[in-house]
Structures are given as structure tokens and as C-alpha cells.
Amino acid sequence: MKKIILLLSAVILFSISYAQESNLPSVEIKTLDGKVFNTSDIKNDGKPIIIDFWATWCKPCVKELEAIADVYEDWQEETGVKIYAVSIDNSRSMARVAPFTNAKGWEYVVLLDPNSKFKEAMNVVNVPHVFLLDGTGKIIHQHTAYSEGDEDDLFELIKKVAAGEEVTH
Amino acid sequence: MKKLSLFTLVLLSVVMSAQVKDVIKGHLHGNFNIDVQQYNSDSLIGAEKPPESVLMNAYGNFTYTYGNFSGGLRYEAYLNSLKGYDKSYNGQGISYKYLSYQNKKGLGVTVGNFYEQFGNGLILRSYQERMLGYDNAFEGVRASFTGIRGVTLKGLIAKQRLFWTTGAGIVRGIDGDFSINDVFNLKGSTQIVLGGSFVSKYQADKNPILKLPENVGSGAGRISISHGGFFLSSEYAYKSQDPSADNGYIYKPGEALLINATYSQKGLGVYLSAKRVDNMSFRSDRGQAINNLNINYIPDISKIHTYTLAAMYPYATQTNGEMGARAEVMYKLKRKSFLGGKYGTELFVSYATAYDIKRTPASDTSAIGVKGYDGYKSNFFEVGDELFYSDFSTGLHKKLSKKFKIHLEYLYQEINFDKLRGELDHSGNKMVYANIAIVDFTWKIKSKRTLRFEFQGLFTKQDKQDWAMGLIEYTMAPHWFVAVYDAYNYGNKHSDLRIHYTTLSVGYMKNSTRIQLSYGKSMEGVICVGGVCRVVPATNGLSLSITSSF
């Protein structure tokens, strides 16, 4: 057992020291009209991208997307950012996602990940979990949980990414 | 153990054999999730102190991707498993490991562990839900092909995870998904997607009395149609004779039908759903029970509630037979309208109900449910007499000003305690009827300081009678929060059981890391995620939870 852990640690340490950039995994999920969507097709013409994992039953997730919905138009005008709202509602509630998001009037690209395949591939533990990607699809920042006002910090980062500035934590 | 070392060596050699400059292009990601709880004994609430005093569930996931190749593993440690989780998890090791290849032409192959779902999961779904200690991961081989526009094909042969081993049966399945518009290059506003799957399981028959089918087959077909704001999706599944511990070893085939219809436009959403399930428990070991070795997943028709008292009496799918329906309307009164106010107002009303199916004797000479026979006959369109569950809820959600938001909700629930939990409630009743009211008020004091209040009341003459709950949460964005809540069983007819369950929590968040520390008492109850439930015992103590992704 000890050997395994040692070997593993070696692999991990070795890889961590070199893993600099990130690309999106290629996973098949669904669009709201039931078609298959490959996550490697998440793109925004070289402008910043947000991937927001959420669920209809997750209150903080809905709060975050509501807060952003109020300012999304301004964000898009200023930075060209595009938001993919990936719902992890399973087959129990995924049919409810379209009426839910439309009733709220959200303008996001809403996708369905009913068996959490994309969520697992992105190593998300709990929702909400937000990824900020630059125009090349590289993950610049990620954040879990939501507190009121977090969207302002996120927007500051989006502006930096849009302007091609370095983001430091 | 030998298998594990071999796997690690393979993973290692793959990584090492690539030249260093190539490895630079690879990516390593992962996450951690650690839950530790210290327990005090508290005879008043029925909380017992385990001999270990402190228990832990911990998980670490690692995923390495390099070009078309990826591999990963999960280490799990239950030292020992938290109360309410199955003690069969006690121990530690690598529970999940895989190697996968996916090329640009659409061919994908995975060996080792994987999760999969066909359609809605009616005949096949493997997944994990840590909150429930649920994990029926496959271990075997899967292949998929997406090289033809509009077509997705998948196939697998595997065993399933059962704690630290795999179950007795072997599962074989194929699935196809066809987007008609893409396949035939049809333009137009109507989108049609068809799908079908076939799943069979093999398990040897060692029963000395009954002749059990060693191979059990199941098939499912599905369709979804979208046109403008309308969306209709349906799936029907059929399963051949599958005598099992769940159905009392009867030989009747199983079937399930699920229909969802929605209409939505900006500001309005309508959701309708109906289902019928008859003898559809499907496991890769016919003798297993509870949440072990399920091959399929029958979605639950009730609304998912997150407020504590609204979720006190959750519903769980009855795979042996149920008929249910649900309707919900969500509407947003426009901004700056007379009723909508400056920010608009969201209104919703929802109703869900589930009944038993109607069963009649399979023949004039047999009783219902006799082991070794067909069991019963059931008219597809006839609803049974026994109510399992109903749930009515309505409410509104409104931003009052830049600083204030409010959420109001009223619910009425009917719960067949006897059927859903297999026992009478605390007052000896079969049915529980509850009225529930919720007020959730958010006050944004200044840009990064928020106070949130929750007041909840549950009023019932059955079970433990009336409850009140209050919560105050103070958030200092972006890093800190502190919350205190108290659930008070003030109406309990036994005055010595009018107990306060008080908990204090502090949390810290940064980027993708979250740490939470809580101290206090929590109620016994049932946690359900997506129709699968876990009984949570009452606890009193200190708990620490850490999650982090990288």
C-alpha cells in the first residue's frame, strides 16, 4: 500500500509541476431541445467564457445566476463574455430546466448534464461552481459556493481576461 | 491489492514513457472532499456516541489528460464511515480507476471504472452521490462512437461496484441516439431526437427451488420533439421476467413509462409530467436490497425541496409500482408593471401526486404476489387505491429594492409514512398531513455584507406534531460566512420531547476551496437526492467539511 501511495505521489508531484494550462474535456451532454452537445464545442470567438455548474434545486446557484442576469447585458457589451449555464439536474428534474430558465428570462446558453459526466470531468464537487476561461479555452479562475457580491469580483476578473491582462490570485 | 499495483504501474509507465516535453502538454486535475465528525451522546434526541468517537469520510480524485488519452483514480477513506452511511464502506483504498482513449473521429474506449446513463436511466444508470453513500459504478469496458453526424452509439459490458468489491452479475448494454434533423439534414423549427437501448444482465441460478432466468433482458425507446416553446419527451421501458428479493420472486415482466411536456416563453414556464412504473426494480444481483447494485434509475416525480421543513417528509420512488403526475407553472410579472414593481415578481404553483398501481390476481386460483408465480395483473391505465404522496406548493419570489429580497412559500403535503418508510410515524399513524410555511428574507447591508433570515413552520397533528425553525446567516463576501439555526419541536405532544436543535456554522471560501465547521444538534431524518434516500440519525457534535478542486 505504501508503495502505491509513494508511486502515486511521484506521478502527481511530477505532473503538477508541469501542468500549466488547461483545456476542456470532450464530454457528451445535452442541449435543452434534447440534442447531444460535445463540451469541446464550448467557444466564444476568442472572448472570455464562463461555465457555471448549477441545478434548479440549488438556491445559491439560482441566486448567483439571477444576480448575473441583472447585469449580463452590461457584461457582454463591455467584455463580450458568454455564459454557459450547465445544469446538473438529473432525469428527475431536467425537463423542468427549460421552463425554469425561460420563466426567469435568462439569456445564458443552458446545457444539461443529467448524469454529471461533465461535472466529474471538470472535478466539480459541489454546485455552484464557476469556471472563467480565456478565449483559447484555458481555465483562468474557478470558484465554488456563492455569496452576494461575488459576481462583482468575477466581473473584475472577466475584464482583465478580456483585456489580456495576467490574473493573479 | 496486486491489481491496484499493476494499475498504478501502468498509469505511471504511460506517463513516464511519454517524453518529458510531451508530458508538459498533459493536464492533471482533481478534487478533495473530507468530512470529519465528532459525536457526543445525547439521549434526549436519541444520538449515540460511536465507540470511535470521531468518524471520517474522505475522497480524492485525480484525472490526468494527455492528448487523446486520459486516466484517473479515486481514493476513498472511511475511517470509519460517518453515521448513517453503510458500515460496509469501512476501510480505504482506490475504489475507482480508469484509462480512456477518445480520438477526433468519434471513437472512444474506456477500460476500468465508468458511469453511464441510457436515456432517462429507466433501464440503465450508474452514478455516484456522495451525500447518500451511493455508488453503483461500472467496472468493465465501454465503447462509444459519434463519428456520424447526429448519431451517438454506446455499448458496455461490466460488473457493478458493491462497497469494496463488485456484484455477482454481469451487465451488457447498447444505446443509440439519433437526431433526425441532423441525420437527414432537415431544416425547420421542429427538432426530433429518437433513441433506443437494450440492456441484459447475467447471474447464475443457484436457487434449489425456483428455476430463475439467468439472463434478464430489458429494452427502452424514447423520443423528444421540440417546436418553438414546446417540448415533449417520452420514454417507455420493458423488462423480461426477473424474480428478485424486491418483487418477492414473482415472474411478471416489468414496465415503465415516463412523459414530460413543457411550454415556455420569456417570463412563463409550464411543466407537466406523468409516469407509471410496474415491477421495475432492476439489479445486477437479484438478492440485493436498499441502494445496492441498481442497474436502472426510476426518476422520482415529486418536487425537490431545499428548505429544511419542506424536505422533512421526502418522497422516494416505489419501483415495485406507482403512478404519478406533476404540474407546475412559473410566471414572472414584468419589471416596472403595476403588479411586478420595479424589479418584477416571480410566482409559482406546483402539484405532484403518486398512487399505487391497481393489482388483480393473475388467475382465478392464485392470490396476489405469490412467490414463484406471475404475481398479479395490472391494468396499465388504472390508478390504484392507495395514496403514496401528494405535495402542493405555491409562493412568490421578489426583489423589493436594491437591498431587500423576499421569498414566500406555502406547502401542503400528504405522506404515506407506512409505505415510504416501512413503519408508522412517531404517533402511530399511517398517513401524515402537514401544512408548511416559509419566509426567506435577504438584506444586503452593503456591497459585500449580507444578512439572511429564514423562518419556517411545519404544522401537523401526526408524527412529532408542530415545528418552528429560524436561521440567521451573515455573509462577508468573498470569504466568510457564519450562520446559526434552531429547529424547535415546540408542538410535540410529549412535553419532554419539545427539543431545540441548534447548530452554529462558520465557513471560509476561497477560489475552489470551501471549509465549513459546525457545532450542534441535528435532527434525525431522511436525505433524498434524486429519488434515492438515506436515513440520517440524530447527531450532536462537531463537524468539519473541506472541499477543494484543482
XYZ file of C-alpha atoms in Angstrom:
719
model
C 0.000 0.000 0.000
C 2.784 2.375 0.951
C 4.458 1.737 -2.378
C 1.342 2.652 -4.264
C 0.978 5.893 -2.390
C 4.619 6.716 -2.982
C 4.370 5.990 -6.671
C 1.181 7.976 -6.918
C 2.665 10.938 -5.143
C 5.570 10.822 -7.537
C 3.242 10.883 -10.538
C 1.181 13.651 -9.054
C 4.053 15.854 -7.995
C 5.730 15.292 -11.324
C 2.597 16.255 -13.202
C 1.585 19.180 -11.028
C 4.905 20.881 -11.568
C 4.317 20.818 -15.300
C 0.553 21.196 -15.616
C 0.319 24.829 -16.553
C -2.583 25.252 -18.892
C -5.997 23.631 -19.083
C -8.244 22.599 -21.881
C -11.834 21.469 -21.761
C -12.544 17.750 -21.736
C -14.648 16.338 -24.535
C -17.839 15.014 -22.959
C -21.269 14.445 -24.497
C -24.038 16.352 -22.724
C -27.393 17.701 -23.967
C -28.996 20.875 -25.191
C -32.439 21.938 -23.994
C -34.043 20.501 -27.138
C -32.605 17.055 -26.389
C -29.676 17.031 -28.820
C -26.196 15.786 -27.980
C -23.657 18.561 -27.360
C -19.917 17.982 -27.105
C -18.309 20.138 -24.430
C -15.221 20.697 -26.566
C -17.557 22.896 -28.674
C -17.792 25.457 -25.874
C -16.367 28.523 -27.656
C -16.724 32.290 -27.850
C -14.692 33.670 -30.764
C -11.635 34.313 -28.633
C -13.559 36.216 -25.944
C -13.928 35.186 -22.268
C -16.185 32.249 -21.352
C -17.934 31.403 -18.094
C -19.025 27.840 -17.332
C -21.396 27.829 -14.381
C -22.434 24.456 -12.911
C -25.827 24.770 -11.229
C -29.136 22.984 -10.529
C -32.751 24.116 -10.240
C -32.849 22.780 -6.643
C -29.700 24.668 -5.564
C -30.651 28.013 -4.015
C -27.213 29.671 -4.048
C -26.767 28.607 -7.691
C -30.033 30.241 -8.706
C -29.177 33.364 -6.684
C -25.850 33.691 -8.444
C -27.351 33.273 -11.924
C -30.134 35.725 -11.025
C -27.622 38.303 -9.827
C -25.590 37.946 -13.019
C -28.761 38.039 -15.173
C -29.391 41.597 -13.894
C -26.032 42.784 -15.281
C -25.346 40.253 -18.054
C -26.171 42.710 -20.834
C -23.632 45.204 -19.483
C -21.032 42.466 -19.053
C -21.487 41.326 -22.636
C -21.281 44.862 -24.021
C -18.107 45.584 -22.130
C -16.214 42.271 -22.458
C -18.063 40.040 -24.941
C -18.250 37.301 -22.265
C -20.533 34.323 -22.908
C -22.061 32.262 -20.106
C -22.751 28.529 -20.348
C -25.072 27.534 -17.511
C -24.637 23.759 -17.154
C -27.469 22.229 -15.148
C -26.699 19.017 -13.264
C -30.413 18.302 -12.730
C -30.822 14.573 -13.356
C -33.645 12.900 -15.265
C -35.915 13.612 -12.308
C -35.869 17.353 -12.911
C -34.022 18.066 -16.170
C -37.229 18.550 -18.188
C -38.005 21.371 -15.787
C -34.838 23.298 -16.643
C -36.193 24.917 -19.856
C -39.424 26.287 -18.313
C -37.471 27.307 -15.210
C -34.810 29.312 -17.046
C -37.249 30.793 -19.571
C -39.666 31.915 -16.849
C -36.743 33.746 -15.265
C -35.839 35.235 -18.634
C -32.181 34.143 -18.514
C -30.186 34.735 -21.679
C -27.480 32.133 -20.973
C -26.627 29.112 -23.109
C -28.241 26.436 -20.929
C -26.942 22.860 -21.183
C -27.974 19.636 -19.427
C -25.540 17.284 -17.698
C -28.038 14.748 -16.270
C -25.519 12.118 -15.168
C -22.881 14.654 -14.002
C -20.376 13.471 -16.627
C -19.098 16.953 -17.432
C -19.213 17.901 -13.755
C -16.986 14.917 -12.895
C -14.651 15.585 -15.807
C -14.201 19.145 -14.541
C -13.636 17.878 -10.975
C -16.521 19.834 -9.528
C -17.503 18.649 -6.042
C -20.483 20.849 -5.212
C -22.569 23.393 -7.075
C -22.439 26.305 -7.681
C -19.019 26.076 -9.267
C -17.882 28.691 -11.765
C -15.008 28.491 -14.241
C -13.632 31.518 -16.054
C -11.885 30.650 -19.322
C -9.943 32.892 -21.644
C -10.605 32.954 -25.384
C -8.382 29.936 -26.003
C -10.326 27.748 -23.574
C -7.720 27.875 -20.829
C -9.090 27.899 -17.266
C -8.007 31.149 -15.632
C -10.036 31.009 -12.438
C -12.529 28.799 -10.628
C -14.781 29.425 -7.682
C -17.141 27.326 -5.610
C -20.124 28.451 -3.470
C -21.821 31.829 -3.815
C -22.062 34.859 -1.546
C -23.926 38.019 -2.518
C -21.447 40.295 -4.232
C -19.212 37.527 -5.636
C -20.407 38.484 -9.110
C -18.630 41.856 -8.800
C -15.282 40.140 -8.186
C -15.948 37.785 -11.067
C -16.607 40.716 -13.380
C -13.305 42.339 -12.411
C -11.553 39.125 -13.463
C -13.538 38.907 -16.722
C -12.459 42.454 -17.593
C -8.821 41.530 -17.002
C -9.130 38.412 -19.152
C -10.889 40.371 -21.907
C -8.068 42.927 -21.847
C -5.470 40.142 -21.987
C -4.060 41.016 -18.557
C -2.472 38.488 -16.220
C -4.804 37.227 -13.485
C -3.239 36.569 -10.101
C -4.934 35.202 -7.020
C -4.011 -5.440 -3.983
C -1.941 -6.838 -6.826
C -4.441 -5.438 -9.284
C -4.019 -1.971 -7.824
C -0.236 -2.023 -8.017
C -0.434 -3.170 -11.590
C -2.815 -0.381 -12.464
C -0.609 2.220 -10.833
C 2.381 0.876 -12.694
C 0.543 1.067 -15.997
C -0.541 4.626 -15.281
C 2.946 5.515 -14.202
C 4.618 3.934 -17.189
C 2.239 5.660 -19.583
C 3.086 8.978 -18.005
C 6.801 8.236 -17.829
C 7.123 6.720 -21.292
C 5.926 9.909 -22.882
C 8.879 12.197 -23.290
C 9.191 14.931 -20.745
C 8.415 17.663 -23.229
C 5.211 15.866 -24.172
C 4.174 15.422 -20.577
C 4.299 19.179 -20.231
C 1.304 19.276 -22.524
C -0.673 16.942 -20.282
C -3.015 18.180 -17.570
C -3.599 16.966 -14.074
C -6.780 17.930 -12.276
C -8.533 16.667 -9.245
C -10.522 17.355 -6.141
C -10.680 16.546 -2.456
C -13.643 16.152 -0.174
C -13.131 15.435 3.512
C -15.892 15.165 6.117
C -14.973 14.604 9.733
C -17.473 14.412 12.571
C -17.051 14.166 16.311
C -20.041 12.732 18.179
C -21.451 13.320 21.642
C -24.090 11.085 23.088
C -27.428 12.781 23.657
C -30.152 10.509 24.942
C -32.833 13.199 24.597
C -32.551 13.325 20.812
C -31.527 9.676 20.510
C -27.984 10.431 19.362
C -25.471 7.726 20.142
C -21.751 8.162 20.520
C -19.940 5.600 18.356
C -17.010 3.775 20.008
C -14.565 5.607 17.696
C -15.956 8.994 18.845
C -14.641 10.606 15.637
C -15.503 9.349 12.135
C -14.428 10.410 8.664
C -15.393 10.014 5.007
C -12.738 11.299 2.600
C -12.364 11.245 -1.169
C -9.590 12.314 -3.528
C -9.991 12.298 -7.317
C -7.193 12.623 -9.863
C -7.628 12.953 -13.597
C -4.735 13.075 -15.995
C -5.301 14.005 -19.634
C -2.748 13.837 -22.357
C -3.995 14.344 -25.900
C -6.488 11.608 -26.745
C -5.594 9.704 -23.616
C -6.921 10.153 -20.105
C -6.699 8.199 -16.915
C -7.814 8.729 -13.387
C -8.424 7.285 -9.994
C -10.293 7.974 -6.802
C -9.006 7.179 -3.350
C -11.660 6.746 -0.674
C -11.112 6.526 3.048
C -13.830 5.718 5.571
C -12.136 5.670 8.965
C -14.712 4.634 9.936
C -17.689 5.671 7.852
C -19.856 8.503 9.165
C -23.060 7.595 10.961
C -25.883 6.985 8.545
C -23.541 5.569 5.885
C -23.292 1.848 5.352
C -20.611 0.326 7.574
C -19.611 -1.941 4.683
C -17.645 1.077 3.392
C -15.302 0.970 6.403
C -11.733 0.891 5.146
C -9.753 2.647 2.471
C -8.286 2.182 -0.966
C -8.567 3.009 -4.633
C -12.219 2.464 -5.429
C -12.349 3.912 -8.925
C -9.751 3.768 -11.686
C -9.847 4.009 -15.447
C -7.913 4.501 -18.654
C -9.657 6.065 -21.588
C -8.957 6.848 -25.219
C -11.011 9.248 -27.334
C -9.972 10.167 -30.872
C -11.080 13.038 -33.094
C -13.025 10.695 -35.375
C -15.502 9.998 -32.597
C -14.260 6.675 -31.277
C -13.951 6.320 -27.534
C -12.923 3.361 -25.378
C -12.779 3.189 -21.584
C -11.448 0.316 -19.502
C -11.820 0.182 -15.744
C -14.499 2.119 -13.923
C -17.044 4.443 -15.512
C -20.506 5.941 -15.080
C -23.147 5.762 -17.761
C -26.782 6.589 -18.395
C -29.049 5.492 -21.259
C -31.934 7.920 -21.903
C -33.647 8.792 -18.620
C -31.994 5.867 -16.899
C -35.121 3.669 -16.865
C -33.074 0.579 -17.759
C -29.506 1.760 -17.138
C -27.891 4.406 -14.986
C -24.740 4.183 -12.912
C -23.701 7.206 -10.889
C -22.441 8.246 -7.519
C -23.989 10.520 -4.932
C -21.641 11.070 -2.025
C -24.327 12.619 0.150
C -26.059 9.257 0.047
C -23.065 6.958 0.008
C -24.455 5.754 -3.300
C -22.072 4.387 -5.925
C -23.008 1.708 -8.457
C -20.077 2.447 -10.794
C -19.426 0.004 -13.600
C -16.146 -1.854 -13.841
C -15.505 -3.260 -17.285
C -15.270 -1.966 -20.823
C -17.212 0.734 -22.654
C -17.006 1.893 -26.255
C -18.728 4.836 -27.925
C -18.888 6.225 -31.443
C -20.017 9.683 -32.523
C -18.441 9.736 -35.996
C -21.717 10.051 -37.921
C -23.432 13.415 -37.745
C -26.457 13.293 -35.440
C -25.740 9.760 -34.199
C -24.334 8.637 -30.841
C -23.741 4.928 -30.221
C -22.632 3.391 -26.930
C -22.000 -0.134 -25.710
C -20.719 -1.641 -22.470
C -20.066 -4.885 -20.646
C -19.317 -4.578 -16.956
C -19.882 -5.532 -13.352
C -21.016 -3.066 -10.710
C -19.451 -1.701 -7.568
C -20.663 -3.124 -4.265
C -18.736 -1.305 -1.498
C -15.161 -2.649 -1.904
C -15.974 -5.395 -4.357
C -18.153 -5.959 -7.419
C -21.539 -7.653 -7.542
C -22.278 -11.143 -8.837
C -23.988 -10.190 -12.093
C -22.648 -9.022 -15.444
C -24.393 -6.164 -17.251
C -24.378 -5.809 -21.060
C -25.927 -2.782 -22.782
C -26.146 -0.863 -26.052
C -27.694 2.527 -26.718
C -28.269 4.699 -29.768
C -29.309 8.318 -30.009
C -30.398 9.804 -33.348
C -31.053 13.457 -34.047
C -33.372 13.109 -37.045
C -32.784 16.686 -38.217
C -29.018 16.198 -38.320
C -29.079 12.701 -39.830
C -31.355 13.735 -42.717
C -30.109 17.306 -42.839
C -33.601 18.703 -42.255
C -34.012 22.394 -41.743
C -37.031 23.676 -39.898
C -38.153 24.685 -36.475
C -39.184 21.188 -35.332
C -36.415 19.081 -33.816
C -36.874 15.349 -33.333
C -34.487 13.090 -31.444
C -35.053 9.318 -31.233
C -33.258 6.866 -29.013
C -33.289 3.228 -28.052
C -31.418 0.908 -25.752
C -31.134 -2.735 -24.797
C -29.685 -3.977 -21.512
C -29.324 -7.501 -20.220
C -27.822 -8.945 -17.084
C -26.450 -12.366 -16.354
C -26.428 -14.022 -12.960
C -26.089 -17.752 -12.319
C -29.128 -19.531 -10.848
C -28.258 -21.363 -7.679
C -31.754 -21.469 -6.286
C -32.693 -25.017 -5.226
C -36.458 -24.479 -5.515
C -37.195 -21.921 -8.240
C -35.953 -22.009 -11.809
C -34.673 -18.458 -12.161
C -33.851 -16.804 -15.509
C -30.073 -16.405 -15.637
C -30.297 -13.793 -18.398
C -32.775 -10.946 -17.962
C -33.290 -8.559 -20.854
C -34.774 -5.072 -20.974
C -35.406 -2.609 -23.759
C -36.372 1.056 -23.914
C -37.379 3.506 -26.635
C -37.529 7.272 -26.358
C -38.492 10.319 -28.374
C -38.199 14.033 -27.873
C -39.796 16.684 -30.024
C -39.242 20.403 -29.705
C -41.052 23.084 -31.614
C -40.808 26.746 -30.664
C -41.549 26.943 -26.958
C -42.962 23.411 -26.818
C -41.002 20.378 -25.750
C -42.263 16.825 -25.407
C -40.187 13.871 -24.299
C -41.201 10.329 -23.519
C -39.554 7.014 -22.771
C -41.044 3.540 -22.417
C -39.145 0.599 -20.927
C -39.889 -3.111 -20.697
C -38.118 -5.765 -18.674
C -38.451 -9.553 -19.034
C -39.123 -11.937 -16.122
C -36.839 -11.001 -13.238
C -37.807 -12.686 -9.958
C -35.945 -10.887 -7.161
C -35.963 -10.103 -3.472
C -37.533 -6.726 -4.374
C -40.623 -8.170 -6.057
C -40.962 -11.238 -3.857
C -39.667 -13.594 -6.593
C -42.621 -13.198 -8.950
C -42.298 -13.851 -12.693
C -44.288 -10.906 -14.037
C -42.409 -8.750 -16.597
C -41.843 -5.098 -15.663
C -42.569 -1.865 -17.500
C -42.274 1.883 -17.058
C -43.488 4.931 -18.938
C -42.331 8.490 -18.449
C -43.783 11.550 -20.210
C -42.655 15.158 -19.846
C -44.236 18.104 -21.635
C -43.209 21.713 -21.240
C -44.089 25.055 -22.703
C -42.065 28.155 -22.099
C -41.576 31.676 -23.308
C -39.820 34.607 -21.694
C -41.490 35.075 -18.323
C -43.616 31.904 -18.413
C -42.833 28.247 -17.845
C -45.273 25.327 -17.753
C -44.149 21.824 -16.796
C -46.247 18.659 -16.923
C -45.051 15.177 -16.124
C -46.622 11.751 -15.757
C -45.278 8.299 -15.114
C -46.228 4.718 -14.497
C -43.896 2.136 -13.000
C -44.716 -1.555 -12.620
C -42.241 -4.080 -11.214
C -39.169 -2.195 -12.493
C -36.588 -2.848 -9.829
C -33.514 -3.998 -11.793
C -30.324 -5.056 -10.040
C -27.255 -6.952 -11.140
C -27.783 -9.234 -8.122
C -31.393 -10.350 -7.650
C -30.888 -10.930 -3.950
C -29.690 -7.389 -3.125
C -31.739 -4.646 -1.500
C -31.657 -0.980 -0.428
C -29.353 1.047 -2.701
C -27.069 -1.801 -3.758
C -26.323 -2.839 -7.351
C -29.160 -0.994 -9.054
C -28.753 -1.168 -12.821
C -31.525 1.322 -13.532
C -32.909 4.531 -12.086
C -36.584 5.412 -11.905
C -36.856 9.182 -11.555
C -38.981 10.480 -8.736
C -41.932 12.661 -9.670
C -42.055 14.882 -6.597
C -40.634 18.413 -6.471
C -37.214 18.733 -4.861
C -37.434 20.913 -1.745
C -34.425 22.508 -0.144
C -35.894 24.301 2.872
C -35.414 22.050 5.900
C -39.023 21.663 6.998
C -40.348 21.350 3.432
C -37.889 18.496 2.934
C -38.730 16.761 6.217
C -41.002 14.197 4.553
C -39.404 13.413 1.179
C -40.782 11.022 -1.395
C -38.881 8.054 -2.780
C -39.753 6.239 -5.989
C -41.572 2.952 -5.478
C -40.014 0.725 -8.117
C -42.488 -2.101 -7.439
C -45.337 0.043 -8.694
C -46.596 3.613 -8.742
C -48.497 6.071 -10.909
C -47.754 9.729 -10.565
C -48.307 13.109 -12.140
C -46.955 16.562 -11.654
C -47.790 20.058 -12.910
C -46.041 23.346 -12.307
C -46.482 26.886 -13.587
C -43.810 29.536 -13.160
C -44.615 33.103 -14.095
C -42.730 36.371 -13.877
C -44.704 39.599 -13.598
C -42.862 42.120 -15.743
C -40.473 44.720 -14.366
C -41.939 48.180 -13.959
C -45.518 46.884 -14.289
C -48.261 47.679 -11.781
C -48.078 44.282 -10.036
C -44.466 43.478 -10.890
C -42.996 46.580 -9.284
C -39.580 47.907 -10.189
C -37.839 44.536 -10.399
C -40.655 42.152 -11.360
C -42.179 39.393 -9.225
C -41.893 35.640 -9.733
C -44.877 33.447 -8.895
C -45.121 29.665 -8.907
C -47.635 26.945 -8.194
C -46.871 23.235 -8.231
C -48.695 19.975 -7.526
C -47.380 16.434 -7.529
C -49.043 13.193 -6.536
C -48.283 9.472 -6.614
C -50.532 6.456 -6.108
C -50.087 2.722 -6.092
C -50.909 0.789 -9.267
C -54.017 -1.409 -9.395
C -53.266 -5.115 -8.910
C -55.629 -8.013 -9.533
C -54.930 -11.755 -9.196
C -53.098 -13.244 -12.198
C -55.640 -16.090 -12.343
C -58.806 -17.189 -10.546
C -56.879 -19.689 -8.478
C -53.946 -17.578 -7.271
C -53.525 -14.825 -4.727
C -51.630 -11.581 -5.449
C -47.852 -11.698 -5.160
C -47.298 -15.425 -4.583
C -43.641 -16.350 -4.922
C -42.801 -18.426 -7.987
C -45.871 -17.315 -9.994
C -46.831 -14.325 -12.179
C -47.718 -12.356 -9.084
C -50.577 -10.198 -10.347
C -52.164 -8.485 -13.336
C -52.315 -4.734 -13.625
C -54.381 -2.545 -15.937
C -51.969 -0.012 -17.472
C -54.337 2.953 -17.216
C -55.930 2.250 -13.850
C -54.742 4.093 -10.756
C -54.542 2.113 -7.517
C -56.427 2.970 -4.339
C -53.534 3.762 -2.050
C -52.158 7.303 -1.990
C -48.382 7.361 -1.533
C -47.733 11.072 -1.590
C -49.013 14.470 -2.600
C -47.346 17.834 -2.485
C -48.893 21.214 -3.232
C -46.760 24.331 -3.129
C -47.180 27.929 -4.124
C -45.279 31.102 -3.487
C -43.561 34.199 -4.725
C -40.077 35.483 -5.082
C -39.444 39.191 -5.233
C -36.637 41.712 -5.192
C -38.133 44.574 -3.197
C -35.310 47.056 -3.647
C -31.577 47.073 -4.189
C -31.215 45.919 -0.587
C -34.112 43.582 0.082
C -35.294 40.303 -1.402
C -38.070 38.055 -0.170
C -39.230 34.508 -0.830
C -42.599 33.308 0.498
C -43.867 29.765 0.188
C -46.777 27.664 1.390
C -46.942 23.879 1.095
C -49.406 21.131 1.881
C -48.148 17.560 1.904
C -49.777 14.151 2.365
C -47.284 11.410 3.148
C -47.906 7.677 3.335
C -45.396 7.130 6.125
C -46.141 3.435 6.375
C -45.470 2.789 2.687
C -42.479 5.130 2.226
C -40.583 4.303 5.410
C -42.000 0.898 6.200
C -43.167 1.979 9.654
C -45.817 4.090 11.357
C -44.967 7.661 12.357
C -43.980 8.654 15.925
C -47.652 8.973 16.908
C -48.644 5.625 15.379
C -50.279 6.979 12.202
C -50.060 5.586 8.724
C -50.640 8.918 6.972
C -49.090 12.287 7.856
C -50.703 15.569 6.721
C -48.581 18.702 7.009
C -49.007 22.419 6.342
C -45.722 24.253 5.887
C -44.962 27.972 5.631
C -41.634 29.556 4.707
C -40.315 33.117 4.717
C -36.798 33.784 3.434
C -35.615 37.373 3.657
C -32.304 38.715 2.359
C -30.925 42.089 3.396
C -27.886 43.347 1.558
C -26.489 45.698 4.192
C -23.738 46.954 1.929
C -21.932 45.738 -1.123
C -20.315 42.639 0.442
C -22.209 42.198 3.679
C -25.459 40.263 3.623
C -27.845 39.115 6.318
C -30.344 36.395 5.527
C -33.225 35.247 7.696
C -35.324 32.123 7.324
C -38.497 31.418 9.264
C -40.216 28.097 8.731
C -43.191 26.425 10.340
C -44.495 22.884 9.933
C -47.926 22.148 11.336
C -49.244 18.616 11.668
C -51.355 16.598 14.077
C -49.361 13.455 13.271
C -45.785 12.289 13.744
C -43.984 14.723 16.083
C -46.582 17.495 15.684
C -45.543 21.126 15.144
C -42.101 22.504 14.334
C -40.691 26.018 14.015
C -37.332 26.878 12.573
C -35.292 30.043 12.358
C -31.998 30.778 10.665
C -29.735 33.811 10.594
C -26.821 33.862 8.185
C -24.270 36.645 7.901
C -22.038 36.635 4.830
C -18.886 38.647 4.385
C -18.133 38.154 0.703
C -15.976 36.826 -0.715
C -14.543 34.657 2.055
C -16.569 34.220 5.221
C -19.980 33.265 6.469
C -21.438 32.483 9.858
C -24.867 31.001 10.440
C -26.954 29.833 13.331
C -30.176 27.894 13.098
C -32.611 26.455 15.534
C -35.312 23.909 14.798
C -37.770 23.646 17.674
C -40.257 20.806 18.022
C -42.482 23.066 20.161
C -45.731 21.239 19.449
C -44.625 17.742 20.462
C -47.421 16.162 22.495
C -44.820 14.818 24.909
C -43.662 17.988 26.638
C -40.246 16.475 27.484
C -39.589 15.988 23.759
C -40.067 19.666 22.876
C -36.441 19.895 21.898
C -34.316 22.659 20.345
C -31.930 21.502 17.644
C -29.422 24.338 17.453
C -26.393 24.458 15.175
C -23.717 27.093 14.655
C -21.688 27.065 11.429
C -18.708 29.037 10.193
C -17.445 28.795 6.637
C -14.482 30.021 4.660
C -14.323 30.049 0.876
C -11.518 30.906 -1.461
C -11.481 30.153 -5.178
C -12.353 26.476 -5.426
C -11.847 25.637 -1.764
C -14.548 25.611 0.866
C -14.140 24.833 4.559
C -17.037 24.580 6.978
C -17.078 23.963 10.695
C -20.354 23.273 12.519
C -21.295 22.503 16.074
C -24.654 21.469 17.394
C -27.529 19.054 17.179
C -29.156 17.849 14.042
C -32.476 16.100 13.643
C -32.932 12.555 12.522
C -34.383 12.483 9.068
C -34.146 11.281 5.536
C -31.964 12.877 2.881
C -33.038 12.177 -0.669
C -31.180 13.152 -3.780
C -32.974 12.336 -6.996
C -35.265 9.734 -5.534
C -32.604 7.799 -3.654
C -32.701 8.277 0.084
C -30.523 7.831 3.123
C -31.668 7.800 6.718
C -29.703 10.289 8.774
C -29.582 9.614 12.509
C -29.815 12.433 15.039
C -26.362 13.709 15.933
C -24.795 16.029 18.457
C -21.243 17.164 17.908
C -18.637 18.988 15.890
C -18.221 18.524 12.167
C -15.675 19.716 9.667
C -16.074 19.647 5.916
C -13.417 20.541 3.355
C -13.810 20.518 -0.412
C -11.278 21.665 -2.943
C -10.744 21.327 -6.689
C -7.635 21.952 -8.723
